[in-house]
Amino acid sequence: MSRKQKIMLCRILTAGGLLILLHFIPAEGLLRFFLYLIPYGIIGWDILKKAGKGILRGQVLDENLLMAVATLGALVIGLTKTGDYTEAVAVMLFYQIGELFQSYAVGKSRRNIAALMDIRPDYANVELDGKPVRTDPDEVPVGSVLLLQPGEKVPIDGVVLEGRSSVDTSALTGESVPREVQPGDEIISGCINMSGVLRMRTTREFGDSTASRILDLVENASSRKSRSENFISRFARWYTPAVVIGACLLGLLPPLVSLALGRASEWAEWGYRALTFLVISCPCALVVSIPLSFFAGLGGAGRAGVLIKGSNYLEALSKAEAVVFDKTGTLTRGVFEVAGIHHSTLEDQRLLEIAAHAECASSHPIAVSIRRAWGKEIDRGRVTEIEEIGGNGILARVDGRRIAAGNERLMTQQGISFIPCHHTGTIVHLAVDGQYAGHIVIDDTLKPESAGAVTALRKAGVRRIVMLTGDRRAAAERVASQLGIEEIHSDLLPQDKVAKVEELLGQKSPKGVLVFVGDGINDAPVLTRADVGIAMGALGSDAAIEAADVVLMDDNPMQIAKAVRIARKCLAIVYENIVFAIGVKAVCLILGAAGVANMWLAIFADVGVMILAVLNAIRALFVSKL
Ligand code: ADP
Ligand code: MG
């Protein structure tokens, strides 16, 4: 509990105690009134102050004013008619109990999320003259050497230089199996080094490191409002004036009518009903529980390794109708093995060396795989004029000779005649100084979870599943048939993918949502264009984290169906709360107007609904178990 909450608890206890005590004091008349003002002041002064401030600022009709008017009115009724002030104090008391409960729940789920995302490192041990020096991560330049003891958090992204260990990535990915690392492997900030001592070299600044970016993302997520949340503010805009007018009518009309008919006017009775009506109308449960549900949903999803950048995307995801996949790196592992080298005019190793050097700067999975197949140190000094042509390949000079490495399109575009390959797999053709030099056949493997992911999405109610790829038709068909995807579009350049997605956007139903899943390489524009862009395996890929609306921390495609299920669950909770809160409100309002419900019942209904709604909202925090 925070200090503020503790103070509130004290106020509640004091006022409650005084209220009970006053019950036994036989004071009468004005003295009794002033005695009751003490607990009323203790528990309600801040509400009165906020109501006053609201009036001065011109935003009159909020819940503080509702409470102030209702309780002051109850005091006046007590003074003029019943001589009992318990109700006014109790109403305020219960309202504050509700508020305290709510602030505790919100604070708790906020803290929970912060704890779940406990990835912010406090320090980095920089190696200086062979000794570790504790440094603020913010002040560590790129290329520094860090030492990591077992149990320490990796503060900055980097590469392992020395040592073997397993790292726990669960805070980032939700994946509980630790990952083994050895020299040469990348490691990302936010993981925990578990078993061995590691020496690593940083490859980024702290601010650009994965942990910092993810925290930024999580912290900003709740500022993007969903339509349901906007619905609440629109609702409040007409609801509050409506109930105030309703209360005025209820307080004035019946007595005036009675007066006109020559009967007793009963001002106090109808005044009391009007005030009860006001207390009941207070929409706290809605106002509180809806943002809380989204907040908890975002937190629960985060815990499962699904980072959603705003509640608007959470809501959109729940309506997913079509899911469009990129192939390489999304459905396939994006780790290509060299399956053969054909028609080479050079020695195979020489061809691979040239290809690896030409690809030295690309982050495309093909490039990474070719560099790995070459396996030796790459001397970047030998490579100049690198130009990556998205969805086609690479142009560069290696040792001063013009190299083209890429697909058939690239060869055609460069005016080089090539020998087509009849093997399955992805083909990288090579040309040296405009002369065809042979091709490398590389083969990608499916991720083991891909087929399951497609089935799970179908089961989750996604009607249309499409695969887009820049690869050849043959390679695309092979993958699609293994996964059971019927609709494929191949040979697409990055801009064609955007056009294709736009075409698909035009075909879906008006309320349906199109989700695109990619790895951020050559498909960042598509991630932005789709209704919801999901980037997967995005740890470390800046473009993807920027462009995507949802970031999956590991590259398991099963997570997509999970994200959809989480979103549906969270939205279901939101709707439950809306229906429940408005329903109970409506019944109580009618009872209040009819004079059946008194202020006690009103306040119990209000606090009760709010507590139930908040408890229901908190369920969204546990959606990761879905
Ligand atoms: P996908 O849609 O399957 O993710 P991309 O759009 O990234 O594929 O690439 C499409 C095709 O462009 C690849 O199949 C490959 O033939 C070629 N290509 C792209 N980048 C490179 C590269 N760096 N080196 C060689 N070929 C490349
Ligand atoms: Mg791709």
XYZ file of C-alpha atoms and ligand atoms in Angstrom:
654
model
C 0.000 0.000 0.000
C 1.279 3.465 -0.788
C 1.420 6.290 1.760
C -1.609 7.920 0.228
C -3.584 4.710 0.484
C -2.555 4.245 4.104
C -3.711 7.759 4.961
C -7.019 7.007 3.295
C -7.351 3.801 5.283
C -6.793 5.796 8.503
C -9.459 8.302 7.477
C -11.888 5.502 6.728
C -11.255 3.798 10.063
C -11.495 7.053 12.046
C -14.678 8.195 10.368
C -16.203 4.726 10.672
C -15.278 4.555 14.372
C -16.708 8.013 15.064
C -19.898 7.106 13.249
C -20.432 4.091 15.500
C -19.525 6.117 18.592
C -21.982 8.902 17.715
C -24.708 6.332 17.570
C -24.494 6.024 21.350
C -24.266 9.752 22.152
C -27.681 11.174 23.010
C -27.089 14.609 21.499
C -30.067 16.396 19.961
C -30.772 19.156 17.467
C -27.955 21.336 16.144
C -25.364 19.790 18.453
C -26.056 16.405 16.893
C -25.715 17.946 13.432
C -22.318 19.472 14.236
C -21.084 16.257 15.846
C -21.884 14.331 12.675
C -20.107 16.977 10.618
C -16.823 15.793 12.154
C -16.717 12.297 10.571
C -18.308 13.743 7.438
C -15.469 16.263 7.152
C -12.804 13.669 7.887
C -13.984 11.310 5.195
C -15.323 13.740 2.631
C -13.284 16.939 2.598
C -11.248 15.983 -0.443
C -14.351 15.039 -2.427
C -15.935 18.411 -1.578
C -12.706 20.145 -2.566
C -12.481 18.303 -5.879
C -16.138 19.038 -6.599
C -15.539 22.743 -5.880
C -12.471 22.780 -8.105
C -14.447 21.063 -10.853
C -17.096 23.770 -10.701
C -14.461 26.517 -10.863
C -12.833 24.854 -13.854
C -16.165 24.493 -15.593
C -16.116 20.672 -15.769
C -18.985 20.408 -13.391
C -20.525 17.039 -13.858
C -18.162 14.459 -12.487
C -18.545 11.797 -9.828
C -17.098 14.050 -7.112
C -19.857 16.549 -7.677
C -22.446 13.789 -7.712
C -21.192 12.567 -4.341
C -20.935 16.089 -2.909
C -24.452 17.063 -3.966
C -25.969 13.800 -2.820
C -24.363 13.786 0.635
C -24.842 17.508 1.304
C -28.444 17.026 0.254
C -28.788 14.131 2.683
C -27.424 16.369 5.454
C -30.004 19.043 4.629
C -32.787 16.480 4.674
C -31.504 15.271 8.052
C -31.443 18.802 9.408
C -34.908 19.703 8.215
C -36.761 16.421 8.529
C -35.395 13.226 9.969
C -32.710 14.459 12.337
C -30.509 11.542 11.222
C -27.185 12.165 9.531
C -25.761 8.653 9.486
C -26.718 8.170 5.881
C -24.762 11.151 4.552
C -21.596 10.088 6.343
C -21.988 6.419 5.455
C -22.531 7.123 1.786
C -19.301 9.098 1.691
C -17.564 6.405 3.696
C -18.517 3.596 1.345
C -17.645 5.653 -1.659
C -14.150 6.188 -0.260
C -13.797 2.496 0.544
C -14.607 1.760 -3.083
C -12.099 4.330 -4.278
C -9.400 2.902 -2.019
C -10.077 -0.603 -3.259
C -9.867 0.561 -6.822
C -6.631 2.472 -6.405
C -5.152 -0.519 -4.639
C -6.176 -2.835 -7.465
C -4.849 -0.518 -10.161
C -1.608 0.024 -8.278
C -1.209 -3.671 -7.753
C -1.687 -4.603 -11.365
C 0.659 -1.825 -12.446
C 3.277 -3.099 -10.064
C 2.644 -6.647 -11.177
C 3.325 -5.721 -14.749
C 6.452 -3.848 -13.795
C 7.567 -6.894 -11.833
C 6.686 -9.252 -14.657
C 8.719 -7.094 -16.931
C 11.558 -6.946 -14.492
C 14.123 -6.518 -17.179
C 15.537 -3.104 -16.416
C 19.192 -3.574 -15.500
C 20.659 -1.410 -12.754
C 24.313 -1.638 -13.622
C 26.835 -3.082 -16.044
C 30.213 -4.542 -15.078
C 32.561 -3.031 -17.643
C 35.984 -4.638 -17.928
C 38.759 -2.090 -17.478
C 42.361 -3.390 -17.325
C 41.032 -6.875 -16.638
C 38.912 -5.767 -13.692
C 35.152 -5.294 -13.599
C 33.986 -1.742 -12.881
C 30.387 -1.172 -11.938
C 28.964 1.387 -14.370
C 25.624 2.957 -15.146
C 24.396 1.098 -18.268
C 23.558 4.445 -19.845
C 27.255 5.382 -19.901
C 28.600 2.257 -21.582
C 29.810 2.956 -25.135
C 29.173 0.486 -27.965
C 31.951 -2.102 -28.198
C 32.716 -2.232 -24.477
C 33.568 -5.539 -22.884
C 31.278 -6.574 -20.047
C 31.613 -9.315 -17.472
C 28.549 -11.251 -16.394
C 28.422 -13.340 -13.256
C 25.843 -16.091 -12.862
C 22.559 -14.622 -11.656
C 23.179 -11.238 -13.257
C 20.936 -9.569 -15.788
C 22.375 -8.879 -19.226
C 22.314 -5.063 -19.251
C 22.990 -4.305 -22.924
C 22.652 -6.278 -26.174
C 25.869 -7.859 -27.350
C 27.867 -10.882 -28.457
C 29.462 -13.483 -26.227
C 33.265 -13.413 -26.400
C 34.169 -16.029 -23.856
C 32.468 -18.592 -21.669
C 29.481 -20.872 -21.896
C 26.273 -20.529 -19.988
C 22.563 -20.860 -20.224
C 20.452 -17.727 -20.184
C 16.930 -17.382 -18.895
C 14.877 -15.422 -21.401
C 11.547 -15.975 -19.650
C 11.084 -12.335 -18.616
C 11.263 -11.405 -22.292
C 9.678 -14.298 -24.108
C 7.569 -16.164 -21.603
C 9.598 -19.203 -22.711
C 10.753 -21.101 -19.673
C 13.406 -23.321 -21.248
C 16.779 -21.578 -20.885
C 18.870 -20.952 -23.984
C 22.436 -22.205 -24.244
C 24.982 -19.627 -25.360
C 28.605 -19.913 -26.405
C 31.192 -17.561 -27.893
C 29.880 -15.858 -31.019
C 26.230 -16.018 -29.974
C 24.189 -12.878 -29.609
C 22.689 -12.195 -26.246
C 20.010 -9.683 -25.525
C 19.510 -7.400 -22.606
C 16.901 -8.397 -20.080
C 17.899 -12.068 -20.029
C 19.467 -13.526 -16.945
C 22.795 -15.298 -17.065
C 22.277 -18.500 -15.154
C 25.233 -20.839 -14.925
C 28.608 -19.652 -16.170
C 30.717 -16.489 -16.197
C 30.484 -14.719 -19.547
C 32.540 -12.048 -21.238
C 30.603 -10.139 -23.846
C 31.074 -7.212 -26.194
C 28.216 -4.732 -26.438
C 26.812 -4.091 -29.903
C 24.391 -1.314 -29.006
C 23.939 1.539 -26.636
C 21.758 0.957 -23.607
C 18.962 3.152 -24.973
C 18.785 1.096 -28.185
C 19.019 -2.222 -26.402
C 16.135 -4.635 -26.344
C 15.308 -4.183 -22.663
C 15.019 -0.395 -22.936
C 12.931 -0.548 -26.071
C 10.559 -3.084 -24.616
C 10.100 -1.091 -21.443
C 9.355 2.028 -23.499
C 6.819 0.050 -25.423
C 5.112 -1.362 -22.354
C 5.047 1.977 -20.592
C 3.427 3.694 -23.547
C 0.954 0.944 -24.314
C -1.837 2.141 -22.069
C -1.885 5.587 -23.682
C -3.363 4.200 -26.900
C -7.030 3.978 -26.183
C -9.294 1.372 -27.653
C -12.753 2.024 -29.021
C -14.333 0.511 -25.918
C -12.469 2.957 -23.738
C -13.472 5.861 -25.939
C -16.991 4.557 -25.706
C -16.825 5.137 -21.968
C -15.794 8.758 -22.294
C -18.462 9.362 -24.934
C -20.948 7.585 -22.702
C -20.030 9.774 -19.716
C -20.513 12.904 -21.792
C -24.227 12.364 -22.206
C -24.847 10.099 -19.246
C -23.910 12.526 -16.476
C -25.993 15.458 -17.701
C -28.847 13.044 -18.367
C -28.923 11.727 -14.804
C -28.569 15.221 -13.344
C -31.534 16.418 -15.390
C -33.382 13.236 -14.463
C -32.737 13.861 -10.770
C -33.903 17.485 -11.027
C -37.106 16.383 -12.731
C -37.630 13.692 -10.112
C -37.152 16.213 -7.301
C -39.355 18.948 -8.810
C -42.074 17.489 -10.999
C -44.023 15.186 -8.635
C -44.271 17.786 -5.790
C -45.336 20.475 -8.259
C -47.953 18.182 -9.761
C -49.243 17.296 -6.274
C -49.337 20.977 -5.403
C -51.310 21.730 -8.551
C -53.751 18.963 -7.665
C -54.114 20.429 -4.221
C -52.426 17.542 -2.363
C -49.459 17.594 0.049
C -46.323 18.385 -1.907
C -43.835 16.154 0.049
C -40.753 18.100 -1.023
C -38.455 16.228 1.366
C -39.523 12.773 0.188
C -39.000 13.596 -3.499
C -35.814 15.519 -2.737
C -34.504 12.406 -1.025
C -35.432 10.234 -3.989
C -33.689 12.635 -6.354
C -30.528 12.523 -4.257
C -30.642 8.723 -4.069
C -31.039 8.693 -7.820
C -27.877 10.800 -8.116
C -25.841 8.549 -5.850
C -26.939 5.472 -7.730
C -26.137 7.017 -11.062
C -22.429 7.411 -10.294
C -20.749 5.328 -13.020
C -17.617 4.432 -11.043
C -17.653 0.740 -11.869
C -17.534 1.418 -15.594
C -15.054 4.231 -15.391
C -12.688 2.136 -13.332
C -13.023 -1.374 -14.582
C -12.701 -0.887 -18.313
C -9.288 0.696 -18.476
C -8.251 -1.706 -15.747
C -9.367 -4.708 -17.811
C -7.356 -3.528 -20.782
C -4.423 -2.752 -18.602
C -4.541 -6.193 -17.061
C -4.994 -7.757 -20.511
C -1.912 -5.983 -21.831
C -0.001 -7.114 -18.751
C -1.166 -10.702 -19.024
C -0.253 -10.784 -22.698
C 3.148 -9.298 -21.912
C 3.752 -12.022 -19.421
C 3.068 -14.565 -22.155
C 5.673 -12.893 -24.373
C 3.140 -11.028 -26.500
C 3.763 -7.283 -26.398
C 0.771 -5.316 -27.572
C 1.408 -1.659 -28.203
C -2.003 -0.384 -27.152
C -5.470 -1.415 -26.103
C -6.736 -0.441 -29.561
C -4.659 -3.270 -31.020
C -5.828 -5.651 -28.323
C -9.367 -4.887 -29.366
C -8.566 -5.215 -33.074
C -6.817 -8.527 -32.528
C -9.938 -9.954 -30.958
C -11.740 -9.435 -34.268
C -9.089 -11.110 -36.423
C -10.708 -12.411 -39.589
C -7.778 -12.923 -41.935
C -4.194 -13.695 -41.035
C -1.550 -13.081 -43.665
C 1.873 -14.633 -43.151
C 5.198 -13.740 -44.577
C 7.121 -16.908 -45.358
C 10.808 -16.575 -44.636
C 11.610 -16.221 -40.963
C 7.946 -16.340 -40.000
C 6.646 -19.779 -41.002
C 10.089 -21.104 -41.858
C 13.036 -20.891 -39.536
C 14.900 -18.547 -41.837
C 18.000 -20.603 -41.193
C 19.067 -21.837 -44.601
C 21.439 -24.715 -45.168
C 23.458 -24.794 -48.361
C 22.033 -27.768 -50.231
C 24.240 -27.514 -53.292
C 26.311 -25.307 -55.556
C 25.605 -25.757 -59.267
C 27.018 -24.659 -62.606
C 29.813 -22.844 -60.879
C 32.544 -21.445 -63.072
C 34.664 -21.082 -59.955
C 35.625 -23.423 -57.183
C 32.695 -23.980 -54.810
C 34.520 -22.503 -51.833
C 35.549 -19.469 -53.843
C 31.942 -18.905 -54.922
C 30.781 -19.138 -51.334
C 33.503 -16.738 -50.246
C 32.405 -14.142 -52.803
C 28.756 -14.577 -51.852
C 29.492 -14.307 -48.138
C 31.468 -11.121 -48.662
C 28.839 -9.546 -50.879
C 26.263 -10.371 -48.200
C 28.459 -9.093 -45.374
C 26.187 -6.230 -44.363
C 22.724 -7.693 -44.919
C 20.521 -8.840 -42.070
C 18.358 -10.963 -44.370
C 18.146 -14.592 -43.197
C 19.605 -15.672 -46.557
C 22.619 -13.456 -46.000
C 23.114 -14.651 -42.453
C 22.948 -18.273 -43.597
C 25.435 -17.807 -46.436
C 27.879 -16.125 -44.076
C 27.486 -19.028 -41.699
C 28.003 -21.573 -44.471
C 31.220 -19.820 -45.424
C 32.153 -19.981 -41.760
C 35.392 -17.976 -41.865
C 36.242 -14.425 -40.858
C 34.831 -11.826 -43.239
C 37.107 -8.957 -44.142
C 34.779 -6.032 -44.649
C 37.664 -3.986 -46.048
C 37.441 -6.035 -49.244
C 33.830 -5.019 -49.866
C 32.652 -1.675 -51.230
C 29.585 -0.126 -52.860
C 27.114 -2.466 -51.179
C 23.578 -2.015 -52.391
C 20.773 -4.200 -51.095
C 17.793 -4.452 -53.421
C 14.876 -5.465 -51.200
C 13.247 -8.709 -52.302
C 15.864 -9.258 -54.997
C 19.351 -9.510 -53.601
C 22.630 -7.694 -53.304
C 24.948 -5.692 -55.561
C 28.453 -5.016 -54.257
C 32.116 -4.860 -55.188
C 34.312 -7.539 -53.655
C 38.055 -7.044 -54.244
C 37.007 -4.432 -56.771
C 34.958 -6.856 -58.898
C 31.262 -6.296 -59.464
C 29.181 -8.956 -57.745
C 25.460 -9.581 -58.097
C 23.916 -12.122 -55.704
C 20.202 -12.717 -55.713
C 17.222 -14.273 -57.433
C 16.249 -14.585 -61.104
C 14.666 -11.152 -61.034
C 17.960 -9.599 -60.054
C 19.775 -11.400 -62.850
C 17.203 -10.327 -65.432
C 17.332 -6.791 -64.190
C 21.141 -6.782 -64.498
C 20.908 -8.263 -67.998
C 22.757 -11.423 -67.019
C 21.690 -14.697 -68.561
C 21.415 -17.375 -65.900
C 20.827 -21.092 -65.672
C 17.489 -21.810 -63.961
C 17.598 -24.391 -61.199
C 15.202 -27.289 -60.939
C 15.915 -28.187 -57.364
C 13.527 -27.294 -54.623
C 14.658 -24.559 -52.308
C 15.654 -20.943 -52.557
C 18.219 -20.098 -55.207
C 20.897 -17.426 -54.978
C 22.404 -16.767 -58.395
C 25.819 -15.169 -58.599
C 27.465 -13.066 -61.257
C 30.987 -11.638 -61.279
C 31.660 -8.606 -63.482
C 28.457 -9.267 -65.386
C 29.380 -12.909 -66.104
C 27.181 -15.658 -64.675
C 29.141 -17.627 -62.070
C 26.662 -20.277 -60.890
C 24.098 -20.550 -58.118
C 23.832 -21.678 -54.557
C 20.791 -23.749 -53.592
C 19.805 -23.123 -50.044
C 17.090 -24.823 -48.153
C 14.990 -23.494 -45.375
C 13.154 -25.687 -42.913
C 9.707 -25.163 -41.508
C 9.392 -24.194 -37.916
C 8.089 -27.235 -36.071
C 5.156 -25.233 -34.670
C 4.006 -23.679 -37.959
C 1.497 -26.353 -38.945
C 0.043 -26.366 -35.425
C -0.179 -22.593 -35.526
C -2.221 -22.615 -38.736
C -4.615 -25.191 -37.262
C -4.892 -23.264 -33.994
C -5.746 -20.068 -35.868
C -8.452 -21.838 -37.863
C -9.807 -23.198 -34.613
C -9.764 -19.731 -33.069
C -12.141 -18.681 -35.840
C -9.786 -17.058 -38.332
C -11.464 -17.625 -41.670
C -8.778 -16.789 -44.154
C -5.101 -17.675 -43.973
C -2.782 -16.380 -46.667
C 0.940 -16.664 -47.283
C 2.943 -13.989 -49.087
C 6.519 -14.422 -50.172
C 9.195 -12.906 -52.327
C 10.453 -16.387 -53.038
C 9.762 -18.539 -56.108
C 6.410 -20.224 -56.679
C 7.866 -23.717 -56.251
C 9.399 -22.968 -52.857
C 6.214 -21.252 -51.718
C 3.969 -24.118 -52.807
C 6.058 -26.663 -51.001
C 5.811 -24.765 -47.731
C 2.104 -24.061 -48.157
C 1.187 -27.661 -48.859
C 3.046 -28.824 -45.767
C 1.144 -26.330 -43.643
C -2.282 -26.649 -45.187
C -2.411 -23.063 -46.407
C -4.458 -22.821 -49.597
C -3.910 -19.250 -50.607
C -0.404 -18.187 -51.590
C 1.066 -15.292 -53.515
C 4.689 -15.658 -54.558
C 7.405 -13.682 -56.372
C 6.411 -10.496 -54.583
C 8.654 -7.507 -54.142
C 8.286 -5.651 -50.846
C 6.033 -3.058 -52.508
C 3.962 -5.849 -54.115
C 3.343 -7.220 -50.649
C 1.874 -3.882 -49.619
C -0.336 -3.848 -52.706
C -1.451 -7.422 -52.030
C -2.329 -6.626 -48.433
C -4.290 -3.597 -49.602
C -6.182 -5.842 -51.994
C -6.955 -8.273 -49.165
C -8.007 -5.389 -46.920
C -10.572 -4.489 -49.557
C -12.003 -8.018 -49.535
C -12.649 -8.484 -45.843
C -15.916 -7.737 -44.112
C -16.250 -4.173 -42.798
C -15.766 -5.088 -39.152
C -13.208 -7.822 -39.693
C -9.559 -7.217 -39.022
C -6.632 -8.210 -41.180
C -3.536 -9.298 -39.334
C -0.153 -9.476 -41.004
C 2.626 -11.508 -39.443
C 6.178 -10.933 -40.527
C 9.720 -10.787 -39.271
C 10.338 -7.160 -40.119
C 12.843 -7.960 -42.864
C 11.608 -6.598 -46.207
C 8.112 -6.354 -44.784
C 8.109 -3.385 -42.414
C 5.814 -1.351 -44.744
C 3.315 -4.217 -44.734
C 3.426 -4.432 -40.955
C 2.404 -0.788 -40.865
C -0.262 -1.097 -43.555
C -2.196 -4.052 -42.098
C -4.880 -3.441 -39.460
C -2.646 -5.204 -36.985
C 0.996 -5.906 -37.779
C 2.613 -8.649 -35.761
C 6.374 -8.939 -35.773
C 7.821 -12.143 -34.495
C 11.195 -13.147 -33.221
C 11.622 -9.435 -33.095
C 14.102 -9.375 -30.270
C 16.907 -7.381 -31.744
C 15.220 -6.278 -34.956
C 14.693 -2.543 -34.686
C 12.644 -2.100 -37.838
C 10.152 -4.687 -36.680
C 9.747 -3.298 -33.169
C 9.148 0.152 -34.686
C 6.729 -0.883 -37.398
C 4.711 -3.548 -35.649
C 1.643 -3.115 -33.465
C 2.207 -6.391 -31.691
C 5.614 -7.835 -31.001
C 6.061 -11.519 -30.298
C 9.147 -11.960 -28.244
C 10.080 -15.380 -29.472
C 9.632 -16.731 -32.950
C 7.108 -19.418 -32.203
C 4.105 -18.936 -34.531
C 1.843 -20.669 -31.989
C 1.986 -17.365 -30.125
C -0.197 -15.743 -32.793
C -3.207 -17.895 -31.989
C -2.453 -17.308 -28.349
C -2.428 -13.541 -28.895
C -5.830 -13.788 -30.572
C -7.200 -15.892 -27.711
C -5.839 -13.481 -25.121
C -7.407 -10.544 -26.952
C -10.786 -12.301 -27.187
C -10.733 -13.201 -23.502
C -9.850 -9.673 -22.477
C -12.580 -8.157 -24.633
C -15.078 -10.663 -23.262
C -14.213 -9.469 -19.765
C -14.653 -5.854 -20.852
C -18.097 -6.560 -22.303
C -19.124 -8.551 -19.241
C -18.264 -5.571 -17.088
C -20.070 -3.088 -19.299
C -23.255 -5.146 -19.379
C -23.118 -6.007 -15.694
C -22.419 -2.458 -14.507
C -24.975 -0.774 -16.760
C -27.554 -3.467 -16.002
C -27.309 -3.185 -12.216
C -27.242 0.613 -12.534
C -30.440 0.645 -14.568
C -32.309 -1.576 -12.103
C -31.162 0.519 -9.122
C -32.075 3.772 -10.879
C -35.605 2.542 -11.455
C -35.907 1.310 -7.858
C -34.498 4.626 -6.599
C -36.949 6.685 -8.644
C -39.796 4.501 -7.429
C -38.716 5.163 -3.866
C -38.000 1.474 -3.148
C -34.226 1.841 -2.889
C -32.773 4.109 -0.248
C -29.323 5.620 -0.294
C -27.900 2.677 1.622
C -28.909 0.201 -0.990
C -27.682 2.583 -3.639
C -24.218 2.812 -2.189
C -23.994 -0.896 -1.566
C -25.004 -1.579 -5.129
C -22.452 0.872 -6.405
C -19.516 -0.276 -4.334
C -20.496 -3.897 -4.821
C -20.701 -3.612 -8.585
C -17.414 -1.808 -8.653
C -15.625 -4.398 -6.553
C -17.000 -7.245 -8.644
C -16.124 -5.457 -11.861
C -12.591 -4.783 -10.677
C -12.126 -8.394 -9.591
C -13.410 -9.495 -12.964
C -11.027 -7.093 -14.696
C -8.099 -8.513 -12.805
C -8.835 -11.895 -14.336
C -7.424 -10.468 -17.555
C -4.014 -10.427 -15.914
C -4.009 -14.198 -15.913
C -4.854 -14.657 -19.579
C -1.332 -15.924 -20.187
C -2.515 -19.309 -18.961
C -4.844 -19.653 -21.952
P 10.056 -13.515 -47.990
O 8.873 -12.865 -48.584
O 9.983 -14.996 -48.170
O 10.308 -13.137 -46.587
P 11.951 -11.579 -49.070
O 10.941 -10.612 -49.606
O 12.723 -11.180 -47.896
O 11.321 -13.043 -48.848
O 12.951 -11.927 -50.242
C 12.461 -12.422 -51.455
C 13.553 -13.057 -52.296
O 14.525 -12.072 -52.624
C 14.310 -14.139 -51.598
O 13.675 -15.380 -51.725
C 15.642 -14.120 -52.343
O 15.533 -14.846 -53.545
C 15.825 -12.657 -52.664
N 16.680 -11.976 -51.685
C 16.285 -11.035 -50.806
N 17.318 -10.590 -50.072
C 18.386 -11.280 -50.480
C 19.772 -11.300 -50.098
N 20.253 -10.511 -49.130
N 20.590 -12.132 -50.769
C 20.129 -12.945 -51.738
N 18.855 -12.978 -52.131
C 17.986 -12.161 -51.539
Mg 10.660 -11.850 -44.940
